[in-house]
Amino acid sequence: LSLSLQAKMSKPVQARRLEGIDKNIWVEFVKLAATYSTVNLGQGFPDFPPPDFLKEALERALSGKNHALHQYTRAFGHPPLVKILAQFFGKLLGRDLDPMTNVMVTVGAYQALFCCFQAFVDEGDEVIIIEPFFDCYEPMVKMAGGTPVFVPLRPRTPKDGKLMSSADWQLDPDELASKFNERTKAIVLNSPNNPLGKVFSRGELELIADLCAKHDVLCISDEVYEWLVYDGKEHIRIASLQGMWDRTVTIGSAGKTFSATGWKVGWTVGPDRLLRHLRTVHQNSVYHCATVAQDAVAQGFQRELELYGKPASYFIQLPKDLQRKRDCLIQSLDAVGMKPIVPEGTYFLVADISKFKSDVPDVPDSDEPYDSRFAKWMVKNKGLAAIPLSAFYSEAHKNNYTHFIRFCFAKEEATLKAANDILQKWKREKTRP
Ligand code: PMP
């Protein structure tokens, strides 16, 4: 009996689509930060509260007379939320949007991405991903049976000793063009980009748009940091470019938009010919997102529509606050010689750790990229958590970028000050004979 039981247990339990994607850096680094860090600038979430108007909207949704808000709502998005999203994004994109067919609400931007890959990518399809990239794109493409094709942003050294900017990281137009072929189904665009903070220029977006049109390729545009742009830079939506509406799904997140990552409310905006397939995936997987959270986000957008472009708008206030925080972290890092790459957008900042290599010697034959070992050493020995940049590269290219780490600066002033204290103390220890 025991033999036959054992024989039954020998069947592989893991589906083939999970092969090679079971490692996840977030599990490891989130745990390390929880265990050792006194200052956590690792994972991307604010340690300050969402705005009062949003919390109050949630309280109203929870305790108001409308008990229906505690029950299921429309599967593809709570009607008040899809209506206001259609109005808001219709205004931004300069087109009339139908709330029922041009907008779909998801469980965070994460699920929006998952729906896109499941809906569009077949076995054998290629999906172009621009490196460095938000790491879940790669496993999501693979789970759908597709093949990720990577193209890197290439850094140029800035002139006259200036700090590098995320704008110094650019696509090589010929290299990008060489990745498109008849198997290419989609390209993933993430502007503003996590982890670099790069905000793609109109010229760069036009280059991508032209290639999409030429090769009949879809664009999955992850714009979760759309409001977080600095120094007067403009976020351009690729769906607003000539010919791109029909082939683009634009993805957003209330988590980033309203500093409430735990709510997990996200959305997709696009033409019905694309969104109808996202609805198929959505209705056969999660089906539905929390109603009260959707209701509160709808109220948040209602407020923002009324205040659009005005100084009191959260979409103006938040980037203003974050730019100050960015500059504060830039100063701390620059002062100790951990050269920051000035981000044009997002709440992330990548810094060069080359000058700190003597503190954490390399292990020549290790499989683990240097920046990953450095980040682990830093959290354990200095109590400061950050994420290695190599985590945002494909396996084949990881080892080309091993002297950078990513910090998140969506943090209270006290947190940034504590990070500064750690860095200053570290520098003093280094310079002591
Ligand atoms: N896209 C990017 C580029 C992100 O950085 C994140 C969150 N870190 C997401 C999508 C996921 O967003 P959400 O929390 O809304 O699922």
mmCIF file of C-alpha atoms in Angstrom, residues 42-431:
data_model
loop_
_atom_site.group_PDB
_atom_site.id
_atom_site.type_symbol
_atom_site.label_atom_id
_atom_site.label_comp_id
_atom_site.label_asym_id
_atom_site.label_seq_id
_atom_site.Cartn_x
_atom_site.Cartn_y
_atom_site.Cartn_z
ATOM 1 C CA GLY A 42 13.372 49.450 -0.098
ATOM 2 C CA GLN A 43 9.922 48.447 -1.293
ATOM 3 C CA GLY A 44 7.910 51.190 -2.997
ATOM 4 C CA PHE A 45 5.236 52.487 -0.680
ATOM 5 C CA PRO A 46 4.731 55.734 1.257
ATOM 6 C CA ASP A 47 5.178 55.692 5.029
ATOM 7 C CA PHE A 48 2.959 58.800 5.205
ATOM 8 C CA PRO A 49 -0.855 58.576 5.198
ATOM 9 C CA PRO A 50 -3.109 59.020 2.174
ATOM 10 C CA PRO A 51 -4.798 62.442 1.995
ATOM 11 C CA ASP A 52 -7.595 63.128 4.492
ATOM 12 C CA PHE A 53 -10.194 63.528 1.756
ATOM 13 C CA LEU A 54 -9.534 59.946 0.657
ATOM 14 C CA LYS A 55 -9.678 58.474 4.159
ATOM 15 C CA GLU A 56 -12.877 60.396 4.824
ATOM 16 C CA ALA A 57 -14.355 59.066 1.595
ATOM 17 C CA LEU A 58 -13.609 55.517 2.743
ATOM 18 C CA GLU A 59 -15.174 56.214 6.136
ATOM 19 C CA ARG A 60 -18.291 57.545 4.420
ATOM 20 C CA ALA A 61 -18.441 54.491 2.188
ATOM 21 C CA LEU A 62 -18.074 52.183 5.194
ATOM 22 C CA SER A 63 -20.486 53.781 7.606
ATOM 23 C CA GLY A 64 -23.010 55.433 5.318
ATOM 24 C CA LYS A 65 -26.544 54.239 4.733
ATOM 25 C CA ASN A 66 -25.776 52.519 1.462
ATOM 26 C CA HIS A 67 -25.370 48.883 2.605
ATOM 27 C CA ALA A 68 -24.942 47.855 -1.003
ATOM 28 C CA LEU A 69 -21.353 49.103 -0.774
ATOM 29 C CA HIS A 70 -20.570 46.062 1.371
ATOM 30 C CA GLN A 71 -21.705 43.705 -1.380
ATOM 31 C CA TYR A 72 -20.586 42.826 -4.887
ATOM 32 C CA THR A 73 -20.774 45.580 -7.417
ATOM 33 C CA ARG A 74 -20.439 45.481 -11.203
ATOM 34 C CA ALA A 75 -17.649 43.004 -12.023
ATOM 35 C CA PHE A 76 -15.753 45.257 -14.450
ATOM 36 C CA GLY A 77 -15.807 48.230 -12.131
ATOM 37 C CA HIS A 78 -18.099 49.953 -9.645
ATOM 38 C CA PRO A 79 -20.270 52.278 -11.806
ATOM 39 C CA PRO A 80 -19.347 55.545 -9.993
ATOM 40 C CA LEU A 81 -15.651 54.705 -10.401
ATOM 41 C CA VAL A 82 -15.701 53.750 -14.102
ATOM 42 C CA LYS A 83 -17.823 56.825 -14.802
ATOM 43 C CA ILE A 84 -15.416 59.248 -13.173
ATOM 44 C CA LEU A 85 -12.371 57.473 -14.646
ATOM 45 C CA ALA A 86 -13.927 57.746 -18.116
ATOM 46 C CA GLN A 87 -14.545 61.444 -17.541
ATOM 47 C CA PHE A 88 -11.096 62.101 -16.110
ATOM 48 C CA PHE A 89 -9.068 60.140 -18.652
ATOM 49 C CA GLY A 90 -11.352 61.265 -21.462
ATOM 50 C CA LYS A 91 -10.287 64.800 -20.614
ATOM 51 C CA LEU A 92 -6.588 63.841 -20.477
ATOM 52 C CA LEU A 93 -6.675 61.879 -23.726
ATOM 53 C CA GLY A 94 -8.976 64.272 -25.532
ATOM 54 C CA ARG A 95 -11.585 61.688 -26.481
ATOM 55 C CA ASP A 96 -15.031 60.547 -25.375
ATOM 56 C CA LEU A 97 -14.729 57.421 -23.277
ATOM 57 C CA ASP A 98 -17.533 54.982 -22.562
ATOM 58 C CA PRO A 99 -17.311 54.014 -18.869
ATOM 59 C CA MET A 100 -18.689 50.540 -19.580
ATOM 60 C CA THR A 101 -16.401 49.525 -22.445
ATOM 61 C CA ASN A 102 -13.313 51.786 -22.322
ATOM 62 C CA VAL A 103 -12.501 51.382 -18.617
ATOM 63 C CA MET A 104 -12.046 48.307 -16.448
ATOM 64 C CA VAL A 105 -11.203 48.309 -12.735
ATOM 65 C CA THR A 106 -8.650 45.769 -11.471
ATOM 66 C CA VAL A 107 -7.092 44.599 -8.209
ATOM 67 C CA GLY A 108 -4.223 47.064 -8.452
ATOM 68 C CA ALA A 109 -2.128 47.688 -11.534
ATOM 69 C CA TYR A 110 -0.677 44.232 -10.943
ATOM 70 C CA GLN A 111 -3.891 42.531 -11.981
ATOM 71 C CA ALA A 112 -4.289 44.917 -14.894
ATOM 72 C CA LEU A 113 -0.892 43.750 -16.174
ATOM 73 C CA PHE A 114 -1.800 40.111 -15.583
ATOM 74 C CA CYS A 115 -5.038 40.535 -17.560
ATOM 75 C CA CYS A 116 -3.144 42.110 -20.474
ATOM 76 C CA PHE A 117 -0.594 39.314 -20.794
ATOM 77 C CA GLN A 118 -3.209 36.586 -20.394
ATOM 78 C CA ALA A 119 -5.531 38.252 -22.883
ATOM 79 C CA PHE A 120 -3.046 39.076 -25.647
ATOM 80 C CA VAL A 121 -0.070 36.727 -25.465
ATOM 81 C CA ASP A 122 -0.090 33.299 -27.090
ATOM 82 C CA GLU A 123 2.493 30.495 -27.106
ATOM 83 C CA GLY A 124 5.356 31.665 -29.286
ATOM 84 C CA ASP A 125 4.502 35.360 -29.098
ATOM 85 C CA GLU A 126 7.259 37.784 -28.238
ATOM 86 C CA VAL A 127 6.842 40.703 -25.871
ATOM 87 C CA ILE A 128 9.416 43.502 -25.799
ATOM 88 C CA ILE A 129 10.411 44.705 -22.338
ATOM 89 C CA ILE A 130 12.619 47.764 -21.799
ATOM 90 C CA GLU A 131 15.319 47.248 -19.157
ATOM 91 C CA PRO A 132 15.503 48.020 -16.290
ATOM 92 C CA PHE A 133 11.865 47.013 -15.716
ATOM 93 C CA PHE A 134 9.340 46.442 -12.941
ATOM 94 C CA ASP A 135 10.253 42.826 -12.362
ATOM 95 C CA CYS A 136 6.822 41.146 -12.647
ATOM 96 C CA TYR A 137 6.584 41.749 -16.420
ATOM 97 C CA GLU A 138 8.949 38.893 -17.185
ATOM 98 C CA PRO A 139 7.232 36.081 -15.218
ATOM 99 C CA MET A 140 3.817 37.323 -16.340
ATOM 100 C CA VAL A 141 4.816 37.065 -20.009
ATOM 101 C CA LYS A 142 6.241 33.595 -19.385
ATOM 102 C CA MET A 143 3.148 32.385 -17.533
ATOM 103 C CA ALA A 144 1.113 33.377 -20.575
ATOM 104 C CA GLY A 145 3.389 31.219 -22.750
ATOM 105 C CA GLY A 146 5.162 34.145 -24.366
ATOM 106 C CA THR A 147 8.838 34.960 -24.766
ATOM 107 C CA PRO A 148 10.159 38.180 -23.247
ATOM 108 C CA VAL A 149 12.606 40.053 -25.482
ATOM 109 C CA PHE A 150 14.720 42.583 -23.622
ATOM 110 C CA VAL A 151 16.115 45.867 -24.814
ATOM 111 C CA PRO A 152 18.161 47.998 -22.411
ATOM 112 C CA LEU A 153 18.148 51.717 -21.765
ATOM 113 C CA ARG A 154 21.797 52.647 -22.267
ATOM 114 C CA PRO A 155 23.419 55.147 -19.875
ATOM 115 C CA ARG A 156 25.525 58.041 -21.175
ATOM 116 C CA THR A 157 27.962 59.764 -18.872
ATOM 117 C CA PRO A 158 26.849 63.359 -18.334
ATOM 118 C CA LYS A 159 29.219 66.148 -19.321
ATOM 119 C CA ASP A 160 31.108 68.525 -17.021
ATOM 120 C CA GLY A 161 30.878 66.476 -13.835
ATOM 121 C CA LYS A 162 27.124 66.947 -13.420
ATOM 122 C CA LEU A 163 25.037 64.348 -11.626
ATOM 123 C CA MET A 164 23.605 61.782 -13.998
ATOM 124 C CA SER A 165 19.876 62.126 -14.731
ATOM 125 C CA SER A 166 17.408 59.364 -15.568
ATOM 126 C CA ALA A 167 17.151 61.178 -18.939
ATOM 127 C CA ASP A 168 20.753 60.056 -19.628
ATOM 128 C CA TRP A 169 19.430 56.498 -19.944
ATOM 129 C CA GLN A 170 18.146 56.107 -23.495
ATOM 130 C CA LEU A 171 17.053 53.542 -26.013
ATOM 131 C CA ASP A 172 19.289 52.965 -29.012
ATOM 132 C CA PRO A 173 16.767 53.400 -31.877
ATOM 133 C CA ASP A 174 18.434 50.776 -34.089
ATOM 134 C CA GLU A 175 18.702 48.292 -31.262
ATOM 135 C CA LEU A 176 15.028 48.815 -30.393
ATOM 136 C CA ALA A 177 13.971 48.423 -34.036
ATOM 137 C CA SER A 178 15.973 45.190 -34.288
ATOM 138 C CA LYS A 179 13.789 43.583 -31.590
ATOM 139 C CA PHE A 180 10.555 43.925 -33.604
ATOM 140 C CA ASN A 181 9.598 41.088 -35.952
ATOM 141 C CA GLU A 182 6.509 39.185 -37.085
ATOM 142 C CA ARG A 183 6.299 37.311 -33.769
ATOM 143 C CA THR A 184 6.237 40.511 -31.707
ATOM 144 C CA LYS A 185 2.805 40.844 -30.116
ATOM 145 C CA ALA A 186 3.311 43.663 -27.659
ATOM 146 C CA ILE A 187 5.737 46.069 -26.054
ATOM 147 C CA VAL A 188 5.549 47.035 -22.403
ATOM 148 C CA LEU A 189 6.160 50.705 -21.774
ATOM 149 C CA ASN A 190 6.581 52.041 -18.246
ATOM 150 C CA SER A 191 6.809 55.810 -18.100
ATOM 151 C CA PRO A 192 7.625 57.222 -15.592
ATOM 152 C CA ASN A 193 9.852 54.188 -15.193
ATOM 153 C CA ASN A 194 10.395 52.123 -12.069
ATOM 154 C CA PRO A 195 13.289 51.839 -11.033
ATOM 155 C CA LEU A 196 15.153 54.693 -12.829
ATOM 156 C CA GLY A 197 12.477 57.376 -12.673
ATOM 157 C CA LYS A 198 12.908 58.020 -16.385
ATOM 158 C CA VAL A 199 10.100 60.017 -18.024
ATOM 159 C CA PHE A 200 10.066 59.144 -21.720
ATOM 160 C CA SER A 201 10.210 62.168 -24.025
ATOM 161 C CA ARG A 202 7.793 62.757 -26.884
ATOM 162 C CA GLY A 203 10.528 61.782 -29.343
ATOM 163 C CA GLU A 204 11.162 58.488 -27.580
ATOM 164 C CA LEU A 205 7.436 57.728 -27.435
ATOM 165 C CA GLU A 206 7.059 58.528 -31.142
ATOM 166 C CA LEU A 207 9.878 56.125 -31.946
ATOM 167 C CA ILE A 208 8.040 53.367 -30.050
ATOM 168 C CA ALA A 209 4.697 54.334 -31.587
ATOM 169 C CA ASP A 210 6.111 54.209 -35.133
ATOM 170 C CA LEU A 211 7.530 50.739 -34.568
ATOM 171 C CA CYS A 212 4.221 49.552 -33.068
ATOM 172 C CA ALA A 213 2.346 50.799 -36.134
ATOM 173 C CA LYS A 214 4.886 49.400 -38.599
ATOM 174 C CA HIS A 215 4.842 45.901 -37.054
ATOM 175 C CA ASP A 216 1.217 45.893 -35.859
ATOM 176 C CA VAL A 217 2.197 45.571 -32.213
ATOM 177 C CA LEU A 218 0.158 46.330 -29.073
ATOM 178 C CA CYS A 219 1.390 48.654 -26.355
ATOM 179 C CA ILE A 220 0.829 47.842 -22.691
ATOM 180 C CA SER A 221 1.494 51.197 -21.071
ATOM 181 C CA ASP A 222 2.092 51.036 -17.330
ATOM 182 C CA GLU A 223 1.585 54.614 -16.162
ATOM 183 C CA VAL A 224 1.090 54.090 -12.429
ATOM 184 C CA TYR A 225 3.472 56.986 -11.638
ATOM 185 C CA GLU A 226 1.721 59.358 -14.061
ATOM 186 C CA TRP A 227 1.355 62.171 -11.486
ATOM 187 C CA LEU A 228 4.845 61.864 -10.053
ATOM 188 C CA VAL A 229 6.940 63.992 -12.412
ATOM 189 C CA TYR A 230 9.370 66.719 -11.367
ATOM 190 C CA ASP A 231 11.142 69.877 -12.496
ATOM 191 C CA GLY A 232 8.219 70.881 -14.712
ATOM 192 C CA LYS A 233 8.539 67.737 -16.855
ATOM 193 C CA GLU A 234 5.426 66.595 -18.688
ATOM 194 C CA HIS A 235 4.074 63.059 -18.572
ATOM 195 C CA ILE A 236 2.953 62.150 -22.086
ATOM 196 C CA ARG A 237 0.419 59.378 -22.531
ATOM 197 C CA ILE A 238 1.400 57.195 -25.482
ATOM 198 C CA ALA A 239 -2.307 56.489 -26.140
ATOM 199 C CA SER A 240 -2.649 60.176 -27.067
ATOM 200 C CA LEU A 241 -0.158 59.840 -29.942
ATOM 201 C CA GLN A 242 -1.329 59.510 -33.534
ATOM 202 C CA GLY A 243 -2.645 56.007 -34.209
ATOM 203 C CA MET A 244 -1.878 54.658 -30.732
ATOM 204 C CA TRP A 245 -5.306 54.681 -29.049
ATOM 205 C CA ASP A 246 -6.427 51.591 -30.949
ATOM 206 C CA ARG A 247 -3.395 49.531 -29.946
ATOM 207 C CA THR A 248 -2.761 50.715 -26.372
ATOM 208 C CA VAL A 249 -3.989 49.683 -22.949
ATOM 209 C CA THR A 250 -3.130 52.342 -20.361
ATOM 210 C CA ILE A 251 -2.750 51.113 -16.789
ATOM 211 C CA GLY A 252 -3.125 53.182 -13.615
ATOM 212 C CA SER A 253 -3.180 52.643 -9.860
ATOM 213 C CA ALA A 254 -4.949 54.365 -6.980
ATOM 214 C CA GLY A 255 -2.163 52.964 -4.809
ATOM 215 C CA LYS A 256 0.357 55.329 -6.410
ATOM 216 C CA THR A 257 -2.098 58.080 -7.337
ATOM 217 C CA PHE A 258 -3.497 58.528 -3.818
ATOM 218 C CA SER A 259 -0.657 57.069 -1.699
ATOM 219 C CA ALA A 260 -2.784 54.065 -0.701
ATOM 220 C CA THR A 261 -0.936 51.013 -2.037
ATOM 221 C CA GLY A 262 -2.753 48.704 0.372
ATOM 222 C CA TRP A 263 -6.142 49.382 -1.182
ATOM 223 C CA LYS A 264 -5.182 47.627 -4.406
ATOM 224 C CA VAL A 265 -7.443 49.549 -6.742
ATOM 225 C CA GLY A 266 -6.134 49.801 -10.288
ATOM 226 C CA TRP A 267 -7.612 50.319 -13.756
ATOM 227 C CA THR A 268 -7.162 49.919 -17.472
ATOM 228 C CA VAL A 269 -8.226 52.402 -20.137
ATOM 229 C CA GLY A 270 -8.380 51.534 -23.813
ATOM 230 C CA PRO A 271 -10.478 50.697 -26.859
ATOM 231 C CA ASP A 272 -13.247 48.113 -26.497
ATOM 232 C CA ARG A 273 -11.549 45.871 -29.079
ATOM 233 C CA LEU A 274 -8.750 45.318 -26.506
ATOM 234 C CA LEU A 275 -10.637 45.727 -23.230
ATOM 235 C CA ARG A 276 -13.270 43.115 -24.096
ATOM 236 C CA HIS A 277 -10.515 40.485 -23.841
ATOM 237 C CA LEU A 278 -9.298 41.859 -20.521
ATOM 238 C CA ARG A 279 -12.880 41.482 -19.284
ATOM 239 C CA THR A 280 -12.800 37.805 -20.245
ATOM 240 C CA VAL A 281 -9.668 37.213 -18.160
ATOM 241 C CA HIS A 282 -10.970 39.314 -15.282
ATOM 242 C CA GLN A 283 -14.350 37.588 -15.082
ATOM 243 C CA ASN A 284 -12.695 34.189 -15.086
ATOM 244 C CA SER A 285 -10.089 34.980 -12.460
ATOM 245 C CA VAL A 286 -10.701 37.536 -9.691
ATOM 246 C CA TYR A 287 -14.013 38.750 -11.153
ATOM 247 C CA HIS A 288 -14.429 41.633 -8.738
ATOM 248 C CA CYS A 289 -12.605 44.208 -6.602
ATOM 249 C CA ALA A 290 -13.523 45.534 -3.139
ATOM 250 C CA THR A 291 -16.566 47.806 -3.497
ATOM 251 C CA VAL A 292 -15.899 50.249 -0.641
ATOM 252 C CA ALA A 293 -12.367 50.933 -1.845
ATOM 253 C CA GLN A 294 -13.649 51.567 -5.375
ATOM 254 C CA ASP A 295 -16.305 53.904 -4.036
ATOM 255 C CA ALA A 296 -13.769 55.934 -2.049
ATOM 256 C CA VAL A 297 -11.397 56.155 -5.037
ATOM 257 C CA ALA A 298 -14.327 57.380 -7.148
ATOM 258 C CA GLN A 299 -14.898 60.173 -4.621
ATOM 259 C CA GLY A 300 -11.184 60.986 -4.683
ATOM 260 C CA PHE A 301 -11.277 61.371 -8.462
ATOM 261 C CA GLN A 302 -14.432 63.477 -8.233
ATOM 262 C CA ARG A 303 -12.538 65.901 -6.012
ATOM 263 C CA GLU A 304 -9.529 65.892 -8.295
ATOM 264 C CA LEU A 305 -11.662 66.554 -11.370
ATOM 265 C CA GLU A 306 -13.094 69.636 -9.674
ATOM 266 C CA LEU A 307 -9.632 70.852 -8.639
ATOM 267 C CA TYR A 308 -7.875 69.842 -11.854
ATOM 268 C CA GLY A 309 -4.791 71.996 -12.468
ATOM 269 C CA LYS A 310 -5.424 74.051 -9.308
ATOM 270 C CA PRO A 311 -2.839 74.395 -6.519
ATOM 271 C CA ALA A 312 -5.068 72.506 -4.028
ATOM 272 C CA SER A 313 -5.180 69.419 -6.274
ATOM 273 C CA TYR A 314 -3.507 66.371 -4.731
ATOM 274 C CA PHE A 315 -2.043 65.597 -8.152
ATOM 275 C CA ILE A 316 -0.167 68.892 -7.866
ATOM 276 C CA GLN A 317 0.557 68.767 -4.129
ATOM 277 C CA LEU A 318 1.959 65.245 -4.045
ATOM 278 C CA PRO A 319 4.665 65.710 -6.716
ATOM 279 C CA LYS A 320 5.614 69.023 -5.099
ATOM 280 C CA ASP A 321 6.154 67.293 -1.748
ATOM 281 C CA LEU A 322 7.931 64.376 -3.360
ATOM 282 C CA GLN A 323 10.284 66.609 -5.313
ATOM 283 C CA ARG A 324 11.457 68.094 -2.010
ATOM 284 C CA LYS A 325 11.967 64.600 -0.614
ATOM 285 C CA ARG A 326 13.826 63.588 -3.762
ATOM 286 C CA ASP A 327 16.157 66.564 -3.437
ATOM 287 C CA CYS A 328 16.743 65.796 0.211
ATOM 288 C CA LEU A 329 17.796 62.216 -0.563
ATOM 289 C CA ILE A 330 19.922 63.376 -3.511
ATOM 290 C CA GLN A 331 21.797 65.664 -1.156
ATOM 291 C CA SER A 332 22.328 62.933 1.460
ATOM 292 C CA LEU A 333 23.649 60.473 -1.108
ATOM 293 C CA ASP A 334 25.805 62.963 -2.986
ATOM 294 C CA ALA A 335 27.403 64.144 0.267
ATOM 295 C CA VAL A 336 28.688 60.656 1.069
ATOM 296 C CA GLY A 337 29.738 59.795 -2.497
ATOM 297 C CA MET A 338 26.923 57.369 -3.280
ATOM 298 C CA LYS A 339 26.246 59.148 -6.588
ATOM 299 C CA PRO A 340 22.505 59.514 -7.220
ATOM 300 C CA ILE A 341 20.937 59.378 -10.685
ATOM 301 C CA VAL A 342 18.456 62.260 -10.521
ATOM 302 C CA PRO A 343 15.005 60.817 -11.333
ATOM 303 C CA GLU A 344 12.641 62.885 -13.496
ATOM 304 C CA GLY A 345 9.672 61.009 -12.068
ATOM 305 C CA THR A 346 8.360 58.223 -9.742
ATOM 306 C CA TYR A 347 9.345 58.002 -6.084
ATOM 307 C CA PHE A 348 12.463 55.990 -6.734
ATOM 308 C CA LEU A 349 16.074 56.966 -7.026
ATOM 309 C CA VAL A 350 18.974 54.820 -8.192
ATOM 310 C CA ALA A 351 22.436 55.432 -6.733
ATOM 311 C CA ASP A 352 25.939 54.300 -7.680
ATOM 312 C CA ILE A 353 27.653 52.245 -4.936
ATOM 313 C CA SER A 354 31.078 51.976 -6.627
ATOM 314 C CA LYS A 355 32.792 54.105 -3.979
ATOM 315 C CA PHE A 356 31.580 51.747 -1.248
ATOM 316 C CA LYS A 357 32.986 48.587 -2.741
ATOM 317 C CA SER A 358 35.898 48.427 -0.289
ATOM 318 C CA ASP A 359 33.369 47.982 2.547
ATOM 319 C CA VAL A 360 31.706 44.974 0.979
ATOM 320 C CA PRO A 361 34.322 43.017 -0.952
ATOM 321 C CA ASP A 362 33.283 41.042 -3.993
ATOM 322 C CA VAL A 363 33.102 37.238 -3.979
ATOM 323 C CA PRO A 364 34.481 36.518 -7.462
ATOM 324 C CA ASP A 365 32.756 33.207 -8.229
ATOM 325 C CA SER A 366 29.401 33.945 -6.669
ATOM 326 C CA ASP A 367 26.247 33.651 -8.797
ATOM 327 C CA GLU A 368 24.732 36.519 -6.905
ATOM 328 C CA PRO A 369 25.257 39.968 -8.463
ATOM 329 C CA TYR A 370 27.400 42.325 -6.382
ATOM 330 C CA ASP A 371 24.636 44.889 -5.802
ATOM 331 C CA SER A 372 22.411 42.207 -4.316
ATOM 332 C CA ARG A 373 25.091 41.181 -1.829
ATOM 333 C CA PHE A 374 25.769 44.831 -1.104
ATOM 334 C CA ALA A 375 22.082 45.558 -0.368
ATOM 335 C CA LYS A 376 21.872 42.547 1.966
ATOM 336 C CA TRP A 377 25.052 43.592 3.751
ATOM 337 C CA MET A 378 23.767 47.155 4.081
ATOM 338 C CA VAL A 379 20.474 46.202 5.682
ATOM 339 C CA LYS A 380 22.147 43.768 8.092
ATOM 340 C CA ASN A 381 25.093 45.993 9.050
ATOM 341 C CA LYS A 382 23.768 49.518 8.618
ATOM 342 C CA GLY A 383 20.028 49.012 9.122
ATOM 343 C CA LEU A 384 19.273 50.723 5.792
ATOM 344 C CA ALA A 385 17.133 48.847 3.250
ATOM 345 C CA ALA A 386 17.315 49.380 -0.539
ATOM 346 C CA ILE A 387 16.796 47.156 -3.596
ATOM 347 C CA PRO A 388 19.599 46.026 -5.952
ATOM 348 C CA LEU A 389 19.193 47.332 -9.512
ATOM 349 C CA SER A 390 20.106 43.927 -10.978
ATOM 350 C CA ALA A 391 16.690 42.726 -9.745
ATOM 351 C CA PHE A 392 15.193 44.833 -12.538
ATOM 352 C CA TYR A 393 17.163 43.082 -15.304
ATOM 353 C CA SER A 394 16.780 39.798 -17.118
ATOM 354 C CA GLU A 395 19.069 36.918 -16.170
ATOM 355 C CA ALA A 396 21.243 37.478 -19.255
ATOM 356 C CA HIS A 397 21.837 41.181 -18.525
ATOM 357 C CA LYS A 398 21.901 41.185 -14.692
ATOM 358 C CA ASN A 399 25.645 41.144 -14.495
ATOM 359 C CA ASN A 400 26.052 44.289 -16.607
ATOM 360 C CA TYR A 401 24.465 46.450 -13.907
ATOM 361 C CA THR A 402 25.768 45.448 -10.501
ATOM 362 C CA HIS A 403 26.875 48.706 -8.917
ATOM 363 C CA PHE A 404 23.555 50.439 -8.375
ATOM 364 C CA ILE A 405 20.851 50.233 -5.705
ATOM 365 C CA ARG A 406 17.336 51.684 -5.701
ATOM 366 C CA PHE A 407 15.926 53.798 -2.883
ATOM 367 C CA CYS A 408 12.281 54.802 -2.371
ATOM 368 C CA PHE A 409 11.859 58.396 -1.168
ATOM 369 C CA ALA A 410 8.080 58.421 -0.582
ATOM 370 C CA LYS A 411 8.874 58.685 3.113
ATOM 371 C CA GLU A 412 8.310 61.030 6.047
ATOM 372 C CA GLU A 413 10.992 63.657 6.612
ATOM 373 C CA ALA A 414 12.038 61.850 9.798
ATOM 374 C CA THR A 415 12.658 58.647 7.830
ATOM 375 C CA LEU A 416 14.791 60.476 5.269
ATOM 376 C CA LYS A 417 16.680 62.198 8.077
ATOM 377 C CA ALA A 418 17.349 58.843 9.729
ATOM 378 C CA ALA A 419 18.682 57.541 6.392
ATOM 379 C CA ASN A 420 20.897 60.617 6.155
ATOM 380 C CA ASP A 421 22.251 59.966 9.668
ATOM 381 C CA ILE A 422 23.131 56.386 8.763
ATOM 382 C CA LEU A 423 24.916 57.488 5.585
ATOM 383 C CA GLN A 424 26.842 60.273 7.346
ATOM 384 C CA LYS A 425 27.961 57.959 10.128
ATOM 385 C CA TRP A 426 29.008 55.365 7.568
ATOM 386 C CA LYS A 427 31.074 57.935 5.698
ATOM 387 C CA ARG A 428 32.800 59.074 8.907
ATOM 388 C CA GLU A 429 33.699 55.466 9.697
ATOM 389 C CA LYS A 430 35.080 54.989 6.195
ATOM 390 C CA THR A 431 37.319 58.003 6.309
#
